[in-house]
Amino acid sequence: MSHRRISSGNKNRGSSRSNSKVRRRQPGAGTALAEPASQAAEEPSEAAGKRAGAAGRGVEEIESAVVRFAGDSGDGMQVAGSQFTTTTALLGNDLATLPDFPAEIRAPAGTLAGVSGFQIHFSSLDIRTPGDTVQALVAMNPAALRVNQADLEPGGILITNRDAFNDQNLQKAGYEANPLEDGSLKAFRVVDVPLTSLTLKAVEETGLSRKLSERCKNFYALGLLFWLYDRPPNHTLEWIRNKFAARPEVVEANTRALQAGLHYAETIELFSVHYRVRPAKLSPGLYRQITGNEATALGFIAASKLAQRPLFYGSYPITPASDILQEIAKYRQFGAKTFQAEDEIAAIGAAIGAAYGGALGLCGTSGPGLDLKSEALGLAVMAELPLVIADVQRVGPSTGMPTKTEQGDLLEALFGRHGECPVAVVAPRSPSDCFNMAIEAFRIAIRYMTPVIFLSDGYLANGAEPWCIPKVEDLPKFDEVSIPDAVNYQPYARNPSTLARPWVTPGSFGYEHRIGGLEKEDITGNVSYDPINHEKMTHLRAEKVARIAENVPELEVDGDGPLLVLGWGSTYGAIFSAIERVRRSGGRVARAHLRYLNPFPRNIDDVLSRFKQVLIPELNMGQLALLLSSRTHTEVISLSKVQGKPFQVSEIEQRIEELLGSAG
Amino acid sequence: MSKAGERLVIQEPRPLTRMDFASDQTVRWCPGCGDYSILAQVQRTFAELGLRRANQVFISGIGCQSRFPYYMNAFGFHTIHGRALPIATGLKAARPDLDVWVVTGDGDSLSIGGNHLLHCLRRNLHINVILINNRIYGLTKGQYSPTSEFGKRTKTSPDGTIENPINALCVAIAAEATFIARSVDTWSDHLQAMLRRAYEHQGTSFLEIYQNCNIFNDQTFAPFAARDVRDDRMLLLEHGKPMIFGKDRNRGIRLRGVSPETVDLGNGIREEDLLVHDERADSATLAYLLTRMNYPELPVPVGVFRAVVRPTYERLLQDQVDTAIAEKGEGNLEDLLKSADTWEVT
């Protein structure tokens, strides 16, 4: 149950992969990353076997693994997880991550509320999700064990920090007896290590205080995991050197802790074997790992380059969108201006002002902020200015669960404003797809002179995956903004094909005009209270957004059968994997994924009508299902999950099997 | 953008008059509204300053005064309640070349948009904020505003308000505004002078204009601002000059302890004993004392309370962009996308 295995000599699955040569590069450094602890990626496994043999234990080749680091929110689990991820990416594995942390920066130590986790699924195959169950769990204290134990597979490896399993911590986690001693963990391969004392011993000569020394234990744990999965420590060692450059004693201590962890795992017979996961067979190209928020920021910078207009990003810090502001603030050399506003309303107001001035006006937020931006968004609809609002959805309503993911803002994005107030809505389907859809959002906003909402979520924002870096020349082209003659210029005269009004900015001589939130007279843009004019303008604004469908790709359907599984946004990976599993076991099922939510792709009704049933898995109470059931005779079935967590593949797979079973 | 760029350099072909700044829209304020005078003084001042119409942008929120942009032959954006300042902020940050004017009111900027006023002033963008204060909600037909006097009876306070009014200029000082001035709608030449000073200030200029709403709050400022009494009941601030007022220029302001008091000149009290106005003082203490002066205890000051120089937000922001380009070179997208640990699959 623990790991899927293929023998090291097996060329069947590995053969095509063995053609994939992996070369690593680091920015600014000419040197390649050192090879894994026991092997070079494309090296025959013999040499690795020899080295491992020297330590008396074998290397077992596996296709993929799911590892979770869990500890107190101050234990450095996110750092350990992301370091494991970077090294894994550089080894050429496909991967997906799921950081999961509390909203409190430091919840009371040792409590269930304070547990922070980082999960990574890595593989020699193409994977799409961070994995349903875990094969190796690091539990830094009893609370971490209690919160995460249920996800560990029977037979899975459980690494615990013996030092943290004292009476006080056990009590805080609600244990009456020590689970390490009462036999309750016998389903697992428990590797109980005094992590704290070993770390203290490893770093004692650095002269660091006890408190700081103890904080190195995440690197000790990382060292154990590096050995267990045969990953080299070099990249992390270099990261430590750069990160703590100003404090040599901290560099020394963390370095020692990491190496001590590796050596401990290698010399003491902690694990009977260790594992190797070969590089994945990915399409040729240059890769990096990227999170959704990073990809979002890069996408917006790219849009600015493609539109040849400076980016203006107004935002008020909010979880889980703050990274986007922090990222874009680094890119002043691209002419990007960031504005940390006094509140959510000022953030969108400033973005509207910048758009009015001819810049790419952008604001980013999460649900509570989208609520506050509603009125200003209506102004942008009335003024018909290009504007992008990035909403990184989180659990609601109200403050909800700020660090947890949900797709609950879809209907708000479409309809959450007073009056008839249509805006375009797009949604990326994976962390790296945030890059593409960020560009799309601005391409549409400018072409149609409309606000566009970009719906990401907490899972995409913080999750990472490998990304084949696109070539700049392959990125979409932006339309040239055409400006009519100043003579008889009319601010609301429209492009006959897109219905967009001209984007004439202040400063243009001879074009002086006034716009605003009051209803506009058709063509002239003057204030008008004429009832017939209002009806006409309402229809024009709706028609303009509807016409976007002519300019975006049709919905692609993969496969056929009576059942279509249709998703949107971040559920893509789980749906994709579920469908693959169903098909492997002989099921006939089709899938499609929406990245354009308003308007829908122009063939949506055709697609729906081809199926008897459509299953819509969503991390909400069935919002897309509600939208679609009003426009199709096909039976719409909602699969809803609102636990602040992404779908597990098995949850979707099971529902599909049920539906296929009952249909068959 | 090249076409737009060409349009930016075209200058007005001839000197403009006040009427050149009037748009083709019929002005629809109530007859007798103080806003007519303010509009006229703005148009006159613009003509005298020789401003280029295409570069003037009026941003407003909601309220009677917020119709202002429609009546100016310039660029204008009539936005939503309380949010003119953020929109002006984004515009100016993105387009430092434009002259941005915000026309707002006591409800727009001291109530629903109060937060934005604080932050706009401390950021010090080079924009001009004209706060037209009539101490009433006119557009919604006569409810009290945050500047209405305590106890004032209005439609929503039939028994009198129980809220202490806010003093716009005190707020501006607390928010570190670099330019603070006050004028009166019907005091044409003074208002023009203040508009000119506001325009010339490098930073956010905050000009409060006492404006008469003759429908819902008629004569609210008349006890001290009416033409026949204002010399005796208002103090005209002049930089570097002792604070003298009165038709006969025989009264002055002296400091007693930490409070200003009115004194009569003569009988041993000389000009040297009076406070001397210093709008450029580093400390805002004097300006603050002046903002607290109120009729009938003291004359109401008009003029420039404070005018100090501090770098503007948009300049500092643009400097960061320029420095980043100078140090790192203009951003290259290909390099940016690769700016992480990468690996190549062949």
PDB file of C-alpha atoms in Angstrom, chain A residues 19-27 86 89-93 95 235 280-289 298 301-302 305-306 308-310 312 330-343 345-354 356-359 375-377 379 383 385 435 466-467 469-473 475 480 483-486 504-518 520 525-527 529, chain B residues 1-13 22-25 28 52-60 62 67-98 112-113 115-120 122-123 125 313-314 316-346:
ATOM      1  CA  ASN A  19      15.142   9.931 -23.270  1.00  0.00           C
ATOM      2  CA  SER A  20      14.390  13.009 -21.253  1.00  0.00           C
ATOM      3  CA  LYS A  21      17.688  14.448 -20.298  1.00  0.00           C
ATOM      4  CA  VAL A  22      17.512  16.863 -17.475  1.00  0.00           C
ATOM      5  CA  ARG A  23      19.951  19.685 -17.174  1.00  0.00           C
ATOM      6  CA  ARG A  24      19.698  22.092 -14.282  1.00  0.00           C
ATOM      7  CA  ARG A  25      20.391  25.743 -14.202  1.00  0.00           C
ATOM      8  CA  GLN A  26      20.353  28.280 -11.483  1.00  0.00           C
ATOM      9  CA  PRO A  27      19.966  31.979 -12.104  1.00  0.00           C
ATOM     10  CA  THR A  86      12.568  23.199  -5.113  1.00  0.00           C
ATOM     11  CA  ALA A  89      11.613  20.286  -9.139  1.00  0.00           C
ATOM     12  CA  LEU A  90      15.275  20.605 -10.040  1.00  0.00           C
ATOM     13  CA  LEU A  91      15.563  16.822 -10.161  1.00  0.00           C
ATOM     14  CA  GLY A  92      12.964  16.901 -12.922  1.00  0.00           C
ATOM     15  CA  ASN A  93      10.047  15.292 -11.122  1.00  0.00           C
ATOM     16  CA  LEU A  95       5.035  17.741  -8.680  1.00  0.00           C
ATOM     17  CA  HIS A 235      20.366  23.602  -3.340  1.00  0.00           C
ATOM     18  CA  ALA A 280       9.221  12.807 -15.176  1.00  0.00           C
ATOM     19  CA  LYS A 281       8.718  12.626 -18.893  1.00  0.00           C
ATOM     20  CA  LEU A 282       7.825  16.191 -19.538  1.00  0.00           C
ATOM     21  CA  SER A 283       7.627  17.917 -22.898  1.00  0.00           C
ATOM     22  CA  PRO A 284      10.952  19.381 -23.937  1.00  0.00           C
ATOM     23  CA  GLY A 285      11.590  22.887 -22.743  1.00  0.00           C
ATOM     24  CA  LEU A 286      12.974  24.997 -19.972  1.00  0.00           C
ATOM     25  CA  TYR A 287      11.184  24.490 -16.667  1.00  0.00           C
ATOM     26  CA  ARG A 288      10.853  26.174 -13.330  1.00  0.00           C
ATOM     27  CA  GLN A 289       8.514  25.593 -10.450  1.00  0.00           C
ATOM     28  CA  LEU A 298       4.277  37.359 -13.891  1.00  0.00           C
ATOM     29  CA  ILE A 301       3.776  41.974 -15.916  1.00  0.00           C
ATOM     30  CA  ALA A 302       3.708  40.107 -19.220  1.00  0.00           C
ATOM     31  CA  LYS A 305       4.735  44.290 -21.899  1.00  0.00           C
ATOM     32  CA  LEU A 306       2.354  42.911 -24.494  1.00  0.00           C
ATOM     33  CA  GLN A 308       2.990  48.295 -24.135  1.00  0.00           C
ATOM     34  CA  ARG A 309       1.389  50.117 -21.266  1.00  0.00           C
ATOM     35  CA  PRO A 310       2.626  50.406 -17.704  1.00  0.00           C
ATOM     36  CA  PHE A 312      -0.635  49.968 -12.054  1.00  0.00           C
ATOM     37  CA  LYS A 330       9.723  43.888  -7.108  1.00  0.00           C
ATOM     38  CA  TYR A 331       9.302  44.715 -10.785  1.00  0.00           C
ATOM     39  CA  ARG A 332       9.695  48.480 -10.946  1.00  0.00           C
ATOM     40  CA  GLN A 333      12.127  48.038 -13.847  1.00  0.00           C
ATOM     41  CA  PHE A 334       9.103  46.987 -15.897  1.00  0.00           C
ATOM     42  CA  GLY A 335       7.514  50.334 -15.165  1.00  0.00           C
ATOM     43  CA  ALA A 336       5.117  48.616 -12.759  1.00  0.00           C
ATOM     44  CA  LYS A 337       3.725  50.913 -10.116  1.00  0.00           C
ATOM     45  CA  THR A 338       2.247  49.392  -6.984  1.00  0.00           C
ATOM     46  CA  PHE A 339       0.010  51.262  -4.591  1.00  0.00           C
ATOM     47  CA  GLN A 340      -0.722  49.854  -1.161  1.00  0.00           C
ATOM     48  CA  ALA A 341      -4.066  51.507  -0.629  1.00  0.00           C
ATOM     49  CA  GLU A 342      -5.693  52.512   2.657  1.00  0.00           C
ATOM     50  CA  ASP A 343      -8.537  50.083   2.008  1.00  0.00           C
ATOM     51  CA  ILE A 345     -12.204  50.574  -2.059  1.00  0.00           C
ATOM     52  CA  ALA A 346      -9.250  52.895  -2.515  1.00  0.00           C
ATOM     53  CA  ALA A 347      -7.373  50.043  -4.187  1.00  0.00           C
ATOM     54  CA  ILE A 348      -9.958  49.607  -6.919  1.00  0.00           C
ATOM     55  CA  GLY A 349     -10.533  53.367  -7.099  1.00  0.00           C
ATOM     56  CA  ALA A 350      -6.877  53.967  -7.808  1.00  0.00           C
ATOM     57  CA  ALA A 351      -6.832  51.183 -10.381  1.00  0.00           C
ATOM     58  CA  ILE A 352      -9.811  52.805 -12.122  1.00  0.00           C
ATOM     59  CA  GLY A 353      -8.020  56.165 -12.035  1.00  0.00           C
ATOM     60  CA  ALA A 354      -4.929  54.611 -13.570  1.00  0.00           C
ATOM     61  CA  TYR A 356      -8.681  56.219 -17.021  1.00  0.00           C
ATOM     62  CA  GLY A 357      -5.170  57.603 -17.466  1.00  0.00           C
ATOM     63  CA  GLY A 358      -4.243  54.853 -19.935  1.00  0.00           C
ATOM     64  CA  ALA A 359      -2.310  52.429 -17.723  1.00  0.00           C
ATOM     65  CA  GLU A 375     -19.721  49.680  -6.121  1.00  0.00           C
ATOM     66  CA  ALA A 376     -16.521  50.832  -7.780  1.00  0.00           C
ATOM     67  CA  LEU A 377     -16.676  47.877 -10.128  1.00  0.00           C
ATOM     68  CA  LEU A 379     -18.490  52.516 -11.950  1.00  0.00           C
ATOM     69  CA  ALA A 383     -17.500  54.265 -17.514  1.00  0.00           C
ATOM     70  CA  LEU A 385     -12.878  51.289 -18.737  1.00  0.00           C
ATOM     71  CA  PHE A 435       0.027  33.199 -15.983  1.00  0.00           C
ATOM     72  CA  PRO A 466       6.612  22.674 -12.674  1.00  0.00           C
ATOM     73  CA  TRP A 467       6.051  25.161 -15.457  1.00  0.00           C
ATOM     74  CA  ILE A 469       8.443  28.559 -19.442  1.00  0.00           C
ATOM     75  CA  PRO A 470       6.745  29.913 -22.566  1.00  0.00           C
ATOM     76  CA  LYS A 471       8.612  31.731 -25.276  1.00  0.00           C
ATOM     77  CA  VAL A 472       7.823  35.421 -25.278  1.00  0.00           C
ATOM     78  CA  GLU A 473       7.107  35.363 -29.005  1.00  0.00           C
ATOM     79  CA  LEU A 475       2.441  34.864 -26.011  1.00  0.00           C
ATOM     80  CA  GLU A 480      -3.637  48.046 -31.105  1.00  0.00           C
ATOM     81  CA  ILE A 483      -8.207  56.308 -31.469  1.00  0.00           C
ATOM     82  CA  PRO A 484     -10.771  58.073 -33.662  1.00  0.00           C
ATOM     83  CA  ASP A 485     -10.329  61.562 -35.049  1.00  0.00           C
ATOM     84  CA  ALA A 486     -10.705  64.464 -32.677  1.00  0.00           C
ATOM     85  CA  VAL A 504      -9.066  58.160 -25.081  1.00  0.00           C
ATOM     86  CA  THR A 505      -7.082  59.370 -22.109  1.00  0.00           C
ATOM     87  CA  PRO A 506      -6.776  62.804 -20.484  1.00  0.00           C
ATOM     88  CA  GLY A 507      -4.069  64.948 -21.975  1.00  0.00           C
ATOM     89  CA  SER A 508      -5.272  64.295 -25.546  1.00  0.00           C
ATOM     90  CA  PHE A 509      -5.796  67.675 -27.148  1.00  0.00           C
ATOM     91  CA  GLY A 510      -9.180  68.188 -28.757  1.00  0.00           C
ATOM     92  CA  TYR A 511     -10.768  65.194 -27.003  1.00  0.00           C
ATOM     93  CA  GLU A 512     -11.827  66.882 -23.766  1.00  0.00           C
ATOM     94  CA  HIS A 513     -14.922  65.118 -22.481  1.00  0.00           C
ATOM     95  CA  ARG A 514     -16.645  64.018 -19.315  1.00  0.00           C
ATOM     96  CA  ILE A 515     -17.601  60.540 -18.144  1.00  0.00           C
ATOM     97  CA  GLY A 516     -19.062  59.233 -14.919  1.00  0.00           C
ATOM     98  CA  GLY A 517     -21.363  56.900 -13.068  1.00  0.00           C
ATOM     99  CA  LEU A 518     -24.614  58.516 -14.186  1.00  0.00           C
ATOM    100  CA  LYS A 520     -24.727  57.822 -20.391  1.00  0.00           C
ATOM    101  CA  GLY A 525     -21.745  59.973 -23.286  1.00  0.00           C
ATOM    102  CA  ASN A 526     -23.617  62.927 -21.878  1.00  0.00           C
ATOM    103  CA  VAL A 527     -25.721  62.384 -18.769  1.00  0.00           C
ATOM    104  CA  TYR A 529     -32.198  60.094 -17.778  1.00  0.00           C
TER     105      TYR A 529
ATOM    106  CA  MET B   1       0.539  55.319 -28.389  1.00  0.00           C
ATOM    107  CA  SER B   2       2.440  57.421 -30.883  1.00  0.00           C
ATOM    108  CA  LYS B   3      -0.700  59.155 -32.075  1.00  0.00           C
ATOM    109  CA  ALA B   4      -1.726  59.875 -28.514  1.00  0.00           C
ATOM    110  CA  GLY B   5       1.787  61.100 -27.837  1.00  0.00           C
ATOM    111  CA  GLU B   6       1.509  63.648 -30.646  1.00  0.00           C
ATOM    112  CA  ARG B   7      -1.723  64.938 -29.245  1.00  0.00           C
ATOM    113  CA  LEU B   8      -0.078  65.531 -25.918  1.00  0.00           C
ATOM    114  CA  VAL B   9       2.262  68.155 -27.326  1.00  0.00           C
ATOM    115  CA  ILE B  10      -0.348  70.237 -29.160  1.00  0.00           C
ATOM    116  CA  GLN B  11      -0.743  73.532 -27.328  1.00  0.00           C
ATOM    117  CA  GLU B  12      -3.769  75.801 -27.112  1.00  0.00           C
ATOM    118  CA  PRO B  13      -3.644  77.881 -30.312  1.00  0.00           C
ATOM    119  CA  ALA B  22     -17.145  76.371 -19.944  1.00  0.00           C
ATOM    120  CA  SER B  23     -18.538  73.126 -21.401  1.00  0.00           C
ATOM    121  CA  ASP B  24     -21.635  72.947 -23.604  1.00  0.00           C
ATOM    122  CA  GLN B  25     -23.730  71.538 -20.759  1.00  0.00           C
ATOM    123  CA  ARG B  28     -28.160  72.826 -13.247  1.00  0.00           C
ATOM    124  CA  ARG B  52      -4.031  73.832 -21.356  1.00  0.00           C
ATOM    125  CA  ARG B  53      -7.557  72.406 -21.304  1.00  0.00           C
ATOM    126  CA  ALA B  54      -6.598  68.868 -22.240  1.00  0.00           C
ATOM    127  CA  ASN B  55      -4.310  68.637 -19.222  1.00  0.00           C
ATOM    128  CA  GLN B  56      -6.919  69.626 -16.679  1.00  0.00           C
ATOM    129  CA  VAL B  57      -8.794  66.684 -15.198  1.00  0.00           C
ATOM    130  CA  PHE B  58     -11.666  67.116 -12.771  1.00  0.00           C
ATOM    131  CA  ILE B  59     -12.541  64.177 -10.571  1.00  0.00           C
ATOM    132  CA  SER B  60     -15.556  64.325  -8.318  1.00  0.00           C
ATOM    133  CA  ILE B  62     -21.225  62.539  -5.223  1.00  0.00           C
ATOM    134  CA  ARG B  67     -21.515  67.867 -10.976  1.00  0.00           C
ATOM    135  CA  PHE B  68     -18.644  70.322 -11.369  1.00  0.00           C
ATOM    136  CA  PRO B  69     -16.739  68.288 -14.005  1.00  0.00           C
ATOM    137  CA  TYR B  70     -19.689  68.387 -16.405  1.00  0.00           C
ATOM    138  CA  TYR B  71     -19.480  72.162 -16.568  1.00  0.00           C
ATOM    139  CA  MET B  72     -15.769  72.445 -17.257  1.00  0.00           C
ATOM    140  CA  ASN B  73     -14.456  72.207 -20.786  1.00  0.00           C
ATOM    141  CA  ALA B  74     -11.686  69.866 -19.745  1.00  0.00           C
ATOM    142  CA  PHE B  75     -11.415  66.169 -18.959  1.00  0.00           C
ATOM    143  CA  GLY B  76     -13.757  65.078 -16.202  1.00  0.00           C
ATOM    144  CA  PHE B  77     -14.803  61.989 -14.294  1.00  0.00           C
ATOM    145  CA  HIS B  78     -17.868  62.102 -12.055  1.00  0.00           C
ATOM    146  CA  THR B  79     -17.321  59.014  -9.917  1.00  0.00           C
ATOM    147  CA  ILE B  80     -18.992  57.509  -6.846  1.00  0.00           C
ATOM    148  CA  HIS B  81     -19.655  58.747  -3.352  1.00  0.00           C
ATOM    149  CA  GLY B  82     -16.512  59.449  -1.365  1.00  0.00           C
ATOM    150  CA  ARG B  83     -14.089  57.863  -3.833  1.00  0.00           C
ATOM    151  CA  ALA B  84     -12.898  60.761  -5.926  1.00  0.00           C
ATOM    152  CA  LEU B  85      -9.619  60.905  -4.017  1.00  0.00           C
ATOM    153  CA  PRO B  86      -8.539  57.292  -4.648  1.00  0.00           C
ATOM    154  CA  ILE B  87      -9.426  57.656  -8.314  1.00  0.00           C
ATOM    155  CA  ALA B  88      -7.461  60.894  -8.518  1.00  0.00           C
ATOM    156  CA  THR B  89      -4.593  59.174  -6.721  1.00  0.00           C
ATOM    157  CA  GLY B  90      -4.411  56.375  -9.264  1.00  0.00           C
ATOM    158  CA  LEU B  91      -4.684  58.804 -12.146  1.00  0.00           C
ATOM    159  CA  LYS B  92      -1.940  61.088 -10.864  1.00  0.00           C
ATOM    160  CA  ALA B  93       0.352  58.189  -9.936  1.00  0.00           C
ATOM    161  CA  ALA B  94      -0.045  56.775 -13.439  1.00  0.00           C
ATOM    162  CA  ARG B  95      -0.004  60.157 -15.198  1.00  0.00           C
ATOM    163  CA  PRO B  96       2.129  62.733 -13.349  1.00  0.00           C
ATOM    164  CA  ASP B  97       1.903  65.021 -16.415  1.00  0.00           C
ATOM    165  CA  LEU B  98      -1.767  65.855 -15.776  1.00  0.00           C
ATOM    166  CA  ILE B 112     -18.277  58.580   3.454  1.00  0.00           C
ATOM    167  CA  GLY B 113     -14.822  59.303   2.049  1.00  0.00           C
ATOM    168  CA  ASN B 115     -10.590  57.704   5.284  1.00  0.00           C
ATOM    169  CA  HIS B 116      -9.400  58.565   1.796  1.00  0.00           C
ATOM    170  CA  LEU B 117      -8.905  62.212   2.726  1.00  0.00           C
ATOM    171  CA  LEU B 118      -6.472  61.287   5.510  1.00  0.00           C
ATOM    172  CA  HIS B 119      -4.412  59.068   3.274  1.00  0.00           C
ATOM    173  CA  CYS B 120      -4.447  61.302   0.248  1.00  0.00           C
ATOM    174  CA  ARG B 122      -0.353  62.276   3.974  1.00  0.00           C
ATOM    175  CA  ARG B 123       0.786  60.829   0.652  1.00  0.00           C
ATOM    176  CA  LEU B 125       0.299  63.703  -4.453  1.00  0.00           C
ATOM    177  CA  TYR B 313       4.074  60.636  -3.959  1.00  0.00           C
ATOM    178  CA  GLU B 314       4.049  60.339  -7.722  1.00  0.00           C
ATOM    179  CA  LEU B 316       8.926  59.283  -5.379  1.00  0.00           C
ATOM    180  CA  LEU B 317       7.144  56.427  -7.133  1.00  0.00           C
ATOM    181  CA  GLN B 318       8.465  57.431 -10.536  1.00  0.00           C
ATOM    182  CA  ASP B 319      11.945  57.790  -9.013  1.00  0.00           C
ATOM    183  CA  GLN B 320      11.780  54.190  -7.853  1.00  0.00           C
ATOM    184  CA  VAL B 321      10.850  53.111 -11.356  1.00  0.00           C
ATOM    185  CA  ASP B 322      13.635  55.194 -12.884  1.00  0.00           C
ATOM    186  CA  THR B 323      16.191  53.946 -10.367  1.00  0.00           C
ATOM    187  CA  ALA B 324      15.214  50.328 -10.953  1.00  0.00           C
ATOM    188  CA  ILE B 325      15.592  50.819 -14.707  1.00  0.00           C
ATOM    189  CA  ALA B 326      18.936  52.575 -14.259  1.00  0.00           C
ATOM    190  CA  GLU B 327      20.251  49.845 -11.976  1.00  0.00           C
ATOM    191  CA  LYS B 328      18.734  46.742 -13.544  1.00  0.00           C
ATOM    192  CA  GLY B 329      18.071  47.899 -17.095  1.00  0.00           C
ATOM    193  CA  GLU B 330      14.613  48.063 -18.566  1.00  0.00           C
ATOM    194  CA  GLY B 331      12.712  44.926 -17.643  1.00  0.00           C
ATOM    195  CA  ASN B 332      13.184  42.010 -20.011  1.00  0.00           C
ATOM    196  CA  LEU B 333      10.255  39.617 -19.981  1.00  0.00           C
ATOM    197  CA  GLU B 334      12.193  36.575 -21.095  1.00  0.00           C
ATOM    198  CA  ASP B 335      14.729  37.052 -18.298  1.00  0.00           C
ATOM    199  CA  LEU B 336      11.943  37.615 -15.797  1.00  0.00           C
ATOM    200  CA  LEU B 337      10.173  34.380 -16.643  1.00  0.00           C
ATOM    201  CA  LYS B 338      13.432  32.518 -16.185  1.00  0.00           C
ATOM    202  CA  SER B 339      14.364  34.262 -12.958  1.00  0.00           C
ATOM    203  CA  ALA B 340      14.180  31.164 -10.795  1.00  0.00           C
ATOM    204  CA  ASP B 341      15.965  27.857 -10.551  1.00  0.00           C
ATOM    205  CA  THR B 342      15.337  26.226 -13.902  1.00  0.00           C
ATOM    206  CA  TRP B 343      15.924  22.874 -15.514  1.00  0.00           C
ATOM    207  CA  GLU B 344      15.831  21.860 -19.099  1.00  0.00           C
ATOM    208  CA  VAL B 345      14.138  18.840 -20.537  1.00  0.00           C
ATOM    209  CA  THR B 346      15.503  17.888 -23.952  1.00  0.00           C
TER     210      THR B 346
END
